[in-house]
PDB file of C-alpha atoms in Angstrom:
ATOM      1  CA  MET A   1       0.217   3.381   7.496  1.00 87.00           C
ATOM      2  CA  PRO A   2       4.019   3.485   7.916  1.00 94.00           C
ATOM      3  CA  VAL A   3       5.541   5.283  10.914  1.00 96.00           C
ATOM      4  CA  LYS A   4       9.207   5.961  11.637  1.00 95.00           C
ATOM      5  CA  ARG A   5      11.170   6.380  14.869  1.00 93.00           C
ATOM      6  CA  VAL A   6      13.293   9.538  14.724  1.00 92.00           C
ATOM      7  CA  VAL A   7      15.053  11.925  17.089  1.00 89.00           C
ATOM      8  CA  ASP A   8      12.402  14.054  18.790  1.00 88.00           C
ATOM      9  CA  HIS A   9      11.817  17.280  16.870  1.00 88.00           C
ATOM     10  CA  ASN A  10      12.605  19.349  19.970  1.00 87.00           C
ATOM     11  CA  ILE A  11      16.130  17.930  20.190  1.00 85.00           C
ATOM     12  CA  LYS A  12      19.012  19.721  18.473  1.00 85.00           C
ATOM     13  CA  VAL A  13      21.336  17.093  17.028  1.00 84.00           C
ATOM     14  CA  ARG A  14      25.062  17.527  16.489  1.00 85.00           C
ATOM     15  CA  ALA A  15      27.516  15.931  14.103  1.00 85.00           C
ATOM     16  CA  LYS A  16      29.851  13.303  15.523  1.00 86.00           C
ATOM     17  CA  SER A  17      33.393  14.473  16.158  1.00 82.00           C
ATOM     18  CA  ASP A  18      34.702  12.277  13.336  1.00 86.00           C
ATOM     19  CA  GLY A  19      32.109  13.613  10.882  1.00 84.00           C
ATOM     20  CA  THR A  20      30.710  10.200  10.010  1.00 83.00           C
ATOM     21  CA  ASP A  21      27.104  10.839  11.093  1.00 82.00           C
ATOM     22  CA  VAL A  22      24.957  12.710  13.592  1.00 84.00           C
ATOM     23  CA  GLU A  23      25.199  11.923  17.301  1.00 82.00           C
ATOM     24  CA  ILE A  24      21.951  10.383  18.554  1.00 81.00           C
ATOM     25  CA  ALA A  25      23.221   8.308  21.469  1.00 81.00           C
ATOM     26  CA  ASN A  26      20.896   8.814  24.460  1.00 81.00           C
ATOM     27  CA  ALA A  27      18.784  11.285  22.477  1.00 85.00           C
ATOM     28  CA  LYS A  28      15.039  11.301  23.021  1.00 89.00           C
ATOM     29  CA  MET A  29      13.271   9.448  20.206  1.00 88.00           C
ATOM     30  CA  SER A  30       9.677   9.764  19.064  1.00 92.00           C
ATOM     31  CA  ILE A  31       7.331   9.190  16.144  1.00 95.00           C
ATOM     32  CA  ASN A  32       8.110  11.225  13.042  1.00 95.00           C
ATOM     33  CA  PRO A  33       5.784  14.289  13.203  1.00 95.00           C
ATOM     34  CA  PHE A  34       4.536  13.905   9.623  1.00 96.00           C
ATOM     35  CA  ASP A  35       3.753  10.234  10.317  1.00 96.00           C
ATOM     36  CA  GLU A  36       1.844  11.223  13.449  1.00 97.00           C
ATOM     37  CA  ILE A  37      -0.340  13.434  11.244  1.00 96.00           C
ATOM     38  CA  ALA A  38      -0.879  10.458   8.916  1.00 96.00           C
ATOM     39  CA  VAL A  39      -1.953   8.293  11.862  1.00 97.00           C
ATOM     40  CA  GLU A  40      -4.376  10.976  13.033  1.00 97.00           C
ATOM     41  CA  GLU A  41      -5.928  11.295   9.576  1.00 96.00           C
ATOM     42  CA  ALA A  42      -6.362   7.538   9.187  1.00 96.00           C
ATOM     43  CA  ILE A  43      -8.050   7.338  12.594  1.00 96.00           C
ATOM     44  CA  ARG A  44     -10.357  10.232  11.725  1.00 96.00           C
ATOM     45  CA  LYS A  45     -11.408   8.423   8.551  1.00 96.00           C
ATOM     46  CA  LYS A  46     -12.278   5.354  10.607  1.00 96.00           C
ATOM     47  CA  GLU A  47     -14.190   7.437  13.140  1.00 95.00           C
ATOM     48  CA  ALA A  48     -16.161   8.955  10.258  1.00 93.00           C
ATOM     49  CA  GLY A  49     -17.055   5.463   9.014  1.00 93.00           C
ATOM     50  CA  GLU A  50     -14.894   5.816   5.906  1.00 93.00           C
ATOM     51  CA  ALA A  51     -12.380   3.138   6.943  1.00 92.00           C
ATOM     52  CA  SER A  52     -12.833  -0.215   8.663  1.00 93.00           C
ATOM     53  CA  GLU A  53      -9.356  -0.742  10.138  1.00 95.00           C
ATOM     54  CA  VAL A  54      -6.194   1.243  10.808  1.00 96.00           C
ATOM     55  CA  VAL A  55      -2.903  -0.675  10.712  1.00 96.00           C
ATOM     56  CA  ALA A  56       0.428   0.925  11.699  1.00 97.00           C
ATOM     57  CA  ILE A  57       3.735  -0.396  10.325  1.00 96.00           C
ATOM     58  CA  THR A  58       7.327   0.364  11.230  1.00 96.00           C
ATOM     59  CA  ILE A  59      10.735  -0.939  10.153  1.00 96.00           C
ATOM     60  CA  GLY A  60      13.514  -0.942  12.724  1.00 93.00           C
ATOM     61  CA  ASN A  61      15.138  -2.575  15.723  1.00 92.00           C
ATOM     62  CA  SER A  62      13.364  -3.651  18.906  1.00 90.00           C
ATOM     63  CA  LYS A  63      13.240  -0.071  20.204  1.00 91.00           C
ATOM     64  CA  ALA A  64      11.207   1.023  17.183  1.00 92.00           C
ATOM     65  CA  SER A  65       8.116  -0.653  18.626  1.00 93.00           C
ATOM     66  CA  ASP A  66       7.530   2.426  20.792  1.00 93.00           C
ATOM     67  CA  VAL A  67       6.235   4.379  17.774  1.00 95.00           C
ATOM     68  CA  LEU A  68       3.782   1.554  17.134  1.00 96.00           C
ATOM     69  CA  VAL A  69       2.588   1.807  20.726  1.00 95.00           C
ATOM     70  CA  THR A  70       2.065   5.534  20.149  1.00 95.00           C
ATOM     71  CA  SER A  71       0.032   4.781  17.010  1.00 96.00           C
ATOM     72  CA  LEU A  72      -2.055   2.178  18.841  1.00 96.00           C
ATOM     73  CA  ALA A  73      -2.628   4.573  21.730  1.00 96.00           C
ATOM     74  CA  MET A  74      -3.879   7.189  19.276  1.00 96.00           C
ATOM     75  CA  GLY A  75      -6.435   4.689  17.995  1.00 95.00           C
ATOM     76  CA  ALA A  76      -4.856   2.343  15.449  1.00 96.00           C
ATOM     77  CA  ASP A  77      -6.331  -1.176  15.607  1.00 95.00           C
ATOM     78  CA  ARG A  78      -3.168  -3.230  15.204  1.00 95.00           C
ATOM     79  CA  ALA A  79       0.480  -2.934  14.272  1.00 96.00           C
ATOM     80  CA  ILE A  80       3.169  -4.697  12.247  1.00 97.00           C
ATOM     81  CA  HIS A  81       6.828  -4.450  13.242  1.00 97.00           C
ATOM     82  CA  VAL A  82       9.312  -5.391  10.530  1.00 96.00           C
ATOM     83  CA  VAL A  83      12.387  -6.112  12.634  1.00 95.00           C
ATOM     84  CA  CYS A  84      15.711  -4.965  11.206  1.00 94.00           C
ATOM     85  CA  GLU A  85      18.889  -3.975  13.037  1.00 90.00           C
ATOM     86  CA  ASP A  86      20.356  -2.091  10.078  1.00 88.00           C
ATOM     87  CA  GLU A  87      19.336   1.255   8.651  1.00 87.00           C
ATOM     88  CA  VAL A  88      17.009   0.833   5.676  1.00 91.00           C
ATOM     89  CA  GLN A  89      17.148   3.412   2.898  1.00 91.00           C
ATOM     90  CA  PRO A  90      14.061   4.825   1.105  1.00 92.00           C
ATOM     91  CA  LEU A  91      13.863   2.482  -1.895  1.00 93.00           C
ATOM     92  CA  ALA A  92      14.270  -0.588   0.297  1.00 94.00           C
ATOM     93  CA  VAL A  93      11.661   0.803   2.699  1.00 95.00           C
ATOM     94  CA  ALA A  94       9.249   1.214  -0.213  1.00 96.00           C
ATOM     95  CA  LYS A  95       9.890  -2.383  -1.311  1.00 96.00           C
ATOM     96  CA  VAL A  96       9.263  -3.703   2.204  1.00 96.00           C
ATOM     97  CA  LEU A  97       6.057  -1.679   2.405  1.00 97.00           C
ATOM     98  CA  LYS A  98       4.970  -3.106  -0.947  1.00 97.00           C
ATOM     99  CA  PHE A  99       5.502  -6.590   0.481  1.00 96.00           C
ATOM    100  CA  ILE A 100       3.268  -5.741   3.450  1.00 96.00           C
ATOM    101  CA  THR A 101       0.716  -4.015   1.220  1.00 97.00           C
ATOM    102  CA  ASP A 102       0.425  -7.055  -1.047  1.00 95.00           C
ATOM    103  CA  LYS A 103      -0.389  -9.149   2.037  1.00 94.00           C
ATOM    104  CA  GLU A 104      -2.749  -6.682   3.724  1.00 95.00           C
ATOM    105  CA  ASN A 105      -4.486  -5.419   0.561  1.00 94.00           C
ATOM    106  CA  PRO A 106      -5.536  -1.952   1.805  1.00 95.00           C
ATOM    107  CA  GLU A 107      -7.262   0.653  -0.340  1.00 94.00           C
ATOM    108  CA  LEU A 108      -5.590   3.701   1.157  1.00 95.00           C
ATOM    109  CA  ILE A 109      -2.136   4.289   2.632  1.00 97.00           C
ATOM    110  CA  PHE A 110      -1.453   7.413   4.683  1.00 97.00           C
ATOM    111  CA  MET A 111       2.169   8.268   5.390  1.00 95.00           C
ATOM    112  CA  GLY A 112       4.205  11.343   6.276  1.00 95.00           C
ATOM    113  CA  LYS A 113       5.557  13.301   3.323  1.00 95.00           C
ATOM    114  CA  GLN A 114       9.083  12.909   4.731  1.00 93.00           C
ATOM    115  CA  ALA A 115      11.026  11.918   7.827  1.00 92.00           C
ATOM    116  CA  ILE A 116      12.683  14.733   9.763  1.00 90.00           C
ATOM    117  CA  ASP A 117      15.962  12.823  10.144  1.00 88.00           C
ATOM    118  CA  ASP A 118      16.927  12.532   6.462  1.00 86.00           C
ATOM    119  CA  ASP A 119      14.253  14.762   4.824  1.00 88.00           C
ATOM    120  CA  CYS A 120      14.348  12.524   1.757  1.00 90.00           C
ATOM    121  CA  ASN A 121      10.677  12.858   0.739  1.00 92.00           C
ATOM    122  CA  GLN A 122      10.948   9.763  -1.466  1.00 93.00           C
ATOM    123  CA  THR A 123       9.317   6.741   0.118  1.00 95.00           C
ATOM    124  CA  GLY A 124       5.669   7.601  -0.579  1.00 95.00           C
ATOM    125  CA  GLN A 125       6.304   8.304  -4.243  1.00 96.00           C
ATOM    126  CA  MET A 126       8.424   5.172  -4.635  1.00 96.00           C
ATOM    127  CA  LEU A 127       5.776   3.028  -2.949  1.00 97.00           C
ATOM    128  CA  ALA A 128       3.031   4.369  -5.219  1.00 97.00           C
ATOM    129  CA  GLY A 129       5.237   3.675  -8.235  1.00 97.00           C
ATOM    130  CA  LEU A 130       6.002   0.118  -7.154  1.00 97.00           C
ATOM    131  CA  LEU A 131       2.316  -0.570  -6.496  1.00 97.00           C
ATOM    132  CA  GLY A 132       1.082   1.189  -9.612  1.00 96.00           C
ATOM    133  CA  TRP A 133      -1.311   3.231  -7.448  1.00 97.00           C
ATOM    134  CA  SER A 134      -2.411   6.840  -7.712  1.00 96.00           C
ATOM    135  CA  GLN A 135      -0.703   9.235  -5.301  1.00 96.00           C
ATOM    136  CA  GLY A 136      -1.478  12.522  -3.593  1.00 95.00           C
ATOM    137  CA  THR A 137       1.581  14.150  -2.047  1.00 94.00           C
ATOM    138  CA  PHE A 138       1.826  17.051   0.459  1.00 94.00           C
ATOM    139  CA  ALA A 139      -1.841  16.640   1.391  1.00 95.00           C
ATOM    140  CA  SER A 140      -3.445  19.452   3.413  1.00 95.00           C
ATOM    141  CA  LYS A 141      -7.004  18.148   2.983  1.00 96.00           C
ATOM    142  CA  VAL A 142      -8.297  14.658   2.203  1.00 95.00           C
ATOM    143  CA  GLU A 143     -11.877  13.618   1.451  1.00 95.00           C
ATOM    144  CA  ILE A 144     -13.164  10.203   0.356  1.00 95.00           C
ATOM    145  CA  GLU A 145     -16.034  10.177  -2.134  1.00 92.00           C
ATOM    146  CA  ASN A 146     -17.482   7.197  -4.019  1.00 89.00           C
ATOM    147  CA  GLY A 147     -14.237   5.280  -4.485  1.00 87.00           C
ATOM    148  CA  TYR A 148     -12.186   8.400  -5.124  1.00 94.00           C
ATOM    149  CA  VAL A 149      -9.913  10.487  -2.912  1.00 95.00           C
ATOM    150  CA  LEU A 150     -10.086  14.267  -3.202  1.00 96.00           C
ATOM    151  CA  VAL A 151      -6.775  15.778  -2.127  1.00 96.00           C
ATOM    152  CA  ASP A 152      -5.733  19.389  -1.681  1.00 96.00           C
ATOM    153  CA  ARG A 153      -1.954  19.547  -2.105  1.00 93.00           C
ATOM    154  CA  GLU A 154       0.439  22.165  -0.749  1.00 88.00           C
ATOM    155  CA  VAL A 155       2.467  23.476  -3.707  1.00 88.00           C
ATOM    156  CA  ASP A 156       4.715  26.515  -4.185  1.00 87.00           C
ATOM    157  CA  SER A 157       1.978  28.516  -5.915  1.00 86.00           C
ATOM    158  CA  GLY A 158      -0.750  27.648  -3.385  1.00 88.00           C
ATOM    159  CA  ILE A 159      -3.154  24.685  -3.394  1.00 91.00           C
ATOM    160  CA  SER A 160      -3.439  22.037  -6.110  1.00 93.00           C
ATOM    161  CA  SER A 161      -6.611  19.901  -5.968  1.00 95.00           C
ATOM    162  CA  VAL A 162      -6.585  16.410  -7.452  1.00 95.00           C
ATOM    163  CA  LYS A 163      -9.132  13.586  -7.701  1.00 96.00           C
ATOM    164  CA  LEU A 164      -7.551  10.149  -7.329  1.00 96.00           C
ATOM    165  CA  LYS A 165      -9.024   6.751  -8.001  1.00 95.00           C
ATOM    166  CA  MET A 166      -8.465   4.340  -5.130  1.00 93.00           C
ATOM    167  CA  PRO A 167      -6.294   2.532  -4.137  1.00 95.00           C
ATOM    168  CA  SER A 168      -4.024   5.468  -3.374  1.00 96.00           C
ATOM    169  CA  VAL A 169      -0.963   6.541  -1.436  1.00 97.00           C
ATOM    170  CA  ILE A 170      -1.385   9.859   0.404  1.00 96.00           C
ATOM    171  CA  THR A 171       1.577  11.689   1.948  1.00 96.00           C
ATOM    172  CA  THR A 172       0.628  14.178   4.647  1.00 95.00           C
ATOM    173  CA  ASP A 173       1.678  17.788   5.208  1.00 93.00           C
ATOM    174  CA  LEU A 174       1.629  19.801   8.426  1.00 92.00           C
ATOM    175  CA  ARG A 175      -1.663  21.620   7.819  1.00 91.00           C
ATOM    176  CA  LEU A 176      -3.718  18.461   7.325  1.00 94.00           C
ATOM    177  CA  ASN A 177      -4.657  18.128  11.008  1.00 95.00           C
ATOM    178  CA  GLU A 178      -3.567  18.487  14.621  1.00 95.00           C
ATOM    179  CA  PRO A 179      -2.743  15.072  16.186  1.00 95.00           C
ATOM    180  CA  ARG A 180      -4.710  14.270  19.327  1.00 93.00           C
ATOM    181  CA  TYR A 181      -3.350  14.228  22.845  1.00 92.00           C
ATOM    182  CA  ILE A 182      -2.737  10.687  24.101  1.00 93.00           C
ATOM    183  CA  ALA A 183      -4.084  10.017  27.591  1.00 90.00           C
ATOM    184  CA  LEU A 184      -2.266   7.555  29.869  1.00 90.00           C
ATOM    185  CA  PRO A 185      -5.152   5.007  29.899  1.00 91.00           C
ATOM    186  CA  ASN A 186      -4.933   4.775  26.095  1.00 93.00           C
ATOM    187  CA  ILE A 187      -1.204   4.062  26.317  1.00 90.00           C
ATOM    188  CA  MET A 188      -1.932   1.204  28.698  1.00 90.00           C
ATOM    189  CA  LYS A 189      -4.678  -0.150  26.415  1.00 91.00           C
ATOM    190  CA  ALA A 190      -2.323   0.050  23.431  1.00 93.00           C
ATOM    191  CA  LYS A 191      -0.018  -2.536  24.966  1.00 87.00           C
ATOM    192  CA  SER A 192      -2.763  -5.151  24.712  1.00 91.00           C
ATOM    193  CA  LYS A 193      -3.524  -4.511  21.048  1.00 95.00           C
ATOM    194  CA  PRO A 194      -2.126  -6.911  18.412  1.00 95.00           C
ATOM    195  CA  MET A 195       1.426  -6.276  17.205  1.00 95.00           C
ATOM    196  CA  ASP A 196       2.826  -8.767  14.721  1.00 95.00           C
ATOM    197  CA  LYS A 197       6.576  -9.090  14.216  1.00 95.00           C
ATOM    198  CA  ILE A 198       8.201 -10.014  10.901  1.00 95.00           C
ATOM    199  CA  ASP A 199      11.926 -10.363  10.336  1.00 95.00           C
ATOM    200  CA  ILE A 200      12.964  -8.284   7.356  1.00 95.00           C
ATOM    201  CA  SER A 201      14.585 -11.358   5.782  1.00 94.00           C
ATOM    202  CA  GLU A 202      11.068 -12.746   5.267  1.00 94.00           C
ATOM    203  CA  THR A 203      10.298  -9.911   2.846  1.00 94.00           C
ATOM    204  CA  GLY A 204      13.062 -10.934   0.427  1.00 93.00           C
ATOM    205  CA  VAL A 205      14.124  -7.297   0.033  1.00 93.00           C
ATOM    206  CA  ASP A 206      17.795  -6.459  -0.450  1.00 91.00           C
ATOM    207  CA  ILE A 207      18.520  -3.770   2.147  1.00 90.00           C
ATOM    208  CA  SER A 208      22.203  -3.306   1.332  1.00 89.00           C
ATOM    209  CA  SER A 209      23.187   0.361   1.315  1.00 85.00           C
ATOM    210  CA  THR A 210      23.295   2.197  -2.011  1.00 82.00           C
ATOM    211  CA  ILE A 211      23.987   5.639  -0.513  1.00 83.00           C
ATOM    212  CA  GLU A 212      27.319   6.564   1.060  1.00 82.00           C
ATOM    213  CA  ILE A 213      27.637   9.348   3.634  1.00 83.00           C
ATOM    214  CA  LEU A 214      30.874  11.165   2.898  1.00 86.00           C
ATOM    215  CA  HIS A 215      30.900  13.725   5.681  1.00 87.00           C
ATOM    216  CA  VAL A 216      28.547  15.323   8.210  1.00 86.00           C
ATOM    217  CA  GLU A 217      29.175  18.683   9.859  1.00 85.00           C
ATOM    218  CA  ASP A 218      27.215  21.221  11.887  1.00 84.00           C
ATOM    219  CA  PRO A 219      25.935  24.265   9.970  1.00 82.00           C
ATOM    220  CA  SER A 220      28.027  27.385  10.363  1.00 81.00           C
ATOM    221  CA  SER A 221      26.983  29.749  13.135  1.00 80.00           C
ATOM    222  CA  ARG A 222      24.940  32.750  12.116  1.00 78.00           C
ATOM    223  CA  SER A 223      26.504  36.130  12.775  1.00 77.00           C
ATOM    224  CA  ALA A 224      24.811  38.467  15.223  1.00 79.00           C
ATOM    225  CA  GLY A 225      22.147  40.818  13.921  1.00 82.00           C
ATOM    226  CA  VAL A 226      22.576  44.579  13.653  1.00 82.00           C
ATOM    227  CA  ILE A 227      20.094  47.232  14.764  1.00 89.00           C
ATOM    228  CA  VAL A 228      19.845  50.160  12.363  1.00 88.00           C
ATOM    229  CA  ASN A 229      18.444  53.594  13.175  1.00 90.00           C
ATOM    230  CA  SER A 230      16.832  54.449   9.864  1.00 92.00           C
ATOM    231  CA  VAL A 231      15.653  53.114   6.544  1.00 92.00           C
ATOM    232  CA  GLU A 232      18.485  54.961   4.853  1.00 91.00           C
ATOM    233  CA  GLU A 233      21.059  53.169   7.011  1.00 90.00           C
ATOM    234  CA  LEU A 234      19.405  49.814   6.277  1.00 91.00           C
ATOM    235  CA  VAL A 235      19.514  50.449   2.527  1.00 91.00           C
ATOM    236  CA  ASP A 236      23.148  51.524   2.769  1.00 89.00           C
ATOM    237  CA  LYS A 237      24.141  48.307   4.608  1.00 87.00           C
ATOM    238  CA  LEU A 238      22.197  46.111   2.180  1.00 89.00           C
ATOM    239  CA  LYS A 239      23.858  47.832  -0.760  1.00 89.00           C
ATOM    240  CA  ASN A 240      27.423  48.325   0.427  1.00 88.00           C
ATOM    241  CA  GLU A 241      27.963  45.572   3.046  1.00 84.00           C
ATOM    242  CA  ALA A 242      25.610  42.720   2.161  1.00 80.00           C
ATOM    243  CA  LYS A 243      25.729  43.713  -1.540  1.00 82.00           C
ATOM    244  CA  ILE A 244      22.270  42.367  -2.250  1.00 81.00           C
ATOM    245  CA  LEU A 245      20.893  45.588  -3.741  1.00 74.00           C
TER     246      LEU A 245
END
């Protein structure tokens, strides 16, 4: 169950003055919201007796362990921190997760459909491909039944239902569940749960960058809205000013 440390979703980030990246210095960081949903779903499966253990994994520097503590406080049994000081791009992340998966041998991997910092929506699909496992992406409902996973998927036309043979990779969408509130005593208990640390060099994965950021800039400001007094005036503005009719 991979989790990622990202800028808190309530924070509005800005581009750096030199346009090389976004400015996140001193910004509040938290667990990626889609990953939090994945953690919640995995814990619910354990509480229902459909899973025996929930293991959270993250890749990042020493500060990234805080998202593992969050996962443990929610109810995960143990955590694995793959320590890396450099940014790791989606394909390399998938390869590292395959390394961990080969060691842990799970039957089901829950993970967020995407991270809100880069919005790539790639890692789950890449991991399933590398493992040769079935995959259910954009899951809004997940049921386990006799060695199969029944997944309702959010698609443009509505809901697509698929039946997957385990082992499987499931990427979670917003409507799958509502993550639980974490009480302070559970945060304290989380700090005593097992958290293994692995240096990323032990995985043998090449994490050198294959994607180059050319320029980052803030989106252009939206112009102020206009109040119209009638439908006729609205139609006239749409036709003659906006020119969309």
